[in-house]
Coordinates of C-alpha atoms in Angstrom, one line a residue:
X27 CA 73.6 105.2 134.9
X28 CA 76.1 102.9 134.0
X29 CA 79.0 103.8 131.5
X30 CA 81.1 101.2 130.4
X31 CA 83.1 100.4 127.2
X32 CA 82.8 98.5 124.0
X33 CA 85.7 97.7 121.6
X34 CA 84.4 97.7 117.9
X35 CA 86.7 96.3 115.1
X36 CA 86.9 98.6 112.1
X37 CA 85.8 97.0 108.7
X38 CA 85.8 98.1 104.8
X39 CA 83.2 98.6 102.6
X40 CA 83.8 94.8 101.6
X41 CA 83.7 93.6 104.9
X42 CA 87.1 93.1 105.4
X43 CA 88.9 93.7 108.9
X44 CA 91.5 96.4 109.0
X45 CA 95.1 95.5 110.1
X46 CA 97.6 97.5 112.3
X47 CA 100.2 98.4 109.6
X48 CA 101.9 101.6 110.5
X49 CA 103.9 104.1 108.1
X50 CA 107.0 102.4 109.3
X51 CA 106.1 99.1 108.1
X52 CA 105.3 100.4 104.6
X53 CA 108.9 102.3 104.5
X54 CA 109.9 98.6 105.3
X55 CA 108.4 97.2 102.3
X56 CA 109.3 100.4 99.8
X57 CA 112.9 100.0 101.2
X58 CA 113.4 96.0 100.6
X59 CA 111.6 96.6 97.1
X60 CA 113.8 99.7 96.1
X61 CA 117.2 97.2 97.4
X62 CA 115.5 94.5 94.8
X63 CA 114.6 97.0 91.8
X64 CA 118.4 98.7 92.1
X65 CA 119.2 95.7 90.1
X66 CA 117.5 97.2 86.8
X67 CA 120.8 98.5 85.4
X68 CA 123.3 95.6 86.2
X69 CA 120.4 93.0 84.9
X70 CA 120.2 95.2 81.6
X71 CA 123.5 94.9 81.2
X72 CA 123.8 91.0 81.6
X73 CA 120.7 91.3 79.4
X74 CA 122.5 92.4 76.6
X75 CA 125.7 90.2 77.0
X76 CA 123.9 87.2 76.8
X77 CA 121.6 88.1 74.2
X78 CA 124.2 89.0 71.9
X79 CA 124.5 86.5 69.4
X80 CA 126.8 88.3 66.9
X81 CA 129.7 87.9 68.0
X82 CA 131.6 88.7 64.8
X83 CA 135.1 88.1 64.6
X84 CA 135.0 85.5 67.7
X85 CA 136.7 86.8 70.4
X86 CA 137.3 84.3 72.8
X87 CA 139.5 85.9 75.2
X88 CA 136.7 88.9 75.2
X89 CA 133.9 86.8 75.8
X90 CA 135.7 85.0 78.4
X91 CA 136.9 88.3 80.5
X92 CA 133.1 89.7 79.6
X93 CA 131.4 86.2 81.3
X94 CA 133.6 85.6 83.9
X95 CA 132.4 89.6 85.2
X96 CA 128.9 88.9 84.4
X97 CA 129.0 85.9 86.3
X98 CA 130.2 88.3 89.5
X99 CA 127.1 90.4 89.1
X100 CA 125.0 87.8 88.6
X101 CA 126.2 85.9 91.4
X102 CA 126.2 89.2 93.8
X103 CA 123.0 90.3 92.5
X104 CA 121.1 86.1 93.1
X105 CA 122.6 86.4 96.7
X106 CA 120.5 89.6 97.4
X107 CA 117.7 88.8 95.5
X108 CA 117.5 85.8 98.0
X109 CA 118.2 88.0 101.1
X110 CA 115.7 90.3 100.3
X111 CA 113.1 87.9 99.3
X112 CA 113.3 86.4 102.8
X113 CA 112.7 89.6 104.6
X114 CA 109.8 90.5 101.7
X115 CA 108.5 87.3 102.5
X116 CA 109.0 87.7 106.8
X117 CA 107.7 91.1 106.8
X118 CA 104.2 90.4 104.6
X119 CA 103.9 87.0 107.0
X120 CA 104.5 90.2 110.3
X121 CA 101.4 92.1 108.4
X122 CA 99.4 89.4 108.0
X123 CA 99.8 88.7 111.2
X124 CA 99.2 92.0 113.3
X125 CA 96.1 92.2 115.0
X126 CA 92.9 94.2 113.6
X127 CA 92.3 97.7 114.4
X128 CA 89.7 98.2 117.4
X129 CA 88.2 101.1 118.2
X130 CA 87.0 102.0 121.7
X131 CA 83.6 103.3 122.1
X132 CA 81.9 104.7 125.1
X133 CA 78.3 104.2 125.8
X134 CA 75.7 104.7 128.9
X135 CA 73.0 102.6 129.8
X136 CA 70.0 104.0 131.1
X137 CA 66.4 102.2 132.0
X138 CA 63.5 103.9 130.7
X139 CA 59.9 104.0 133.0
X140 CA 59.4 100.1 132.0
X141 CA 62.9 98.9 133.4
X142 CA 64.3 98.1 129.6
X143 CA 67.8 99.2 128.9
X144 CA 68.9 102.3 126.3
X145 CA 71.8 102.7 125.2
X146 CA 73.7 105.9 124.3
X147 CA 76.9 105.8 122.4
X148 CA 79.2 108.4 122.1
X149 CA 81.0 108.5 119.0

């Protein structure tokens, strides 16, 4: 009896191979997209300065301290959406990228009374 071993890649229903990605690598993902969606607040607020149109009586040296901060978030907040963009976009290319899952499965081959091969798997 000879008892040797097959590697099987694991598909879905659809076909589709399935990729090494390991609970660290989706705490990767959550972690770079919870850094991008902290900006919700600070975008609200430069939101609502630059969609306010009434600016009744015109306050120039306001608007001008108001813009010239906005302009700080804005800035600090465009130079992390481009840093975590990049890693998004380096760790989805590291995902597509890993190997597909294999699964190792052991079988025996025996020869019945007419010299043809069987093959037992064990699962």
């Amino acid at each position: 009896m000879n008892k040797e071993t097959k590697k099987e890649v694991l598909i879905t229903k659809n076909n589709h191979p399935i990729k090494e990605i390991t609970y660290q690598d989706m705490y990767q993902l959550k972690d770079t997209f919870d850094q991008i969606s902290s900006w919700k607040e600070a975008l609200a607020v430069l939101n609502s300065f630059f969609n306010n149109r009434d600016v009744m009586p015109f306050n120039k040296k306001k608007i001008t301290k108001e813009f010239h901060a906005s302009s700080y978030i804005f800035n600090a907040f465009y130079q992390d959406f481009l840093n975590n963009a990049t890693i998004l976009e380096k760790q989805i290319e590291e995902l597509k990228n890993r190997p597909k899952v294999k699964v190792e499965k052991s079988f025996a081959i025996l020869l019945d009374s007419k010299g043809r091969e069987l093959y037992f798997y064990n699962d």
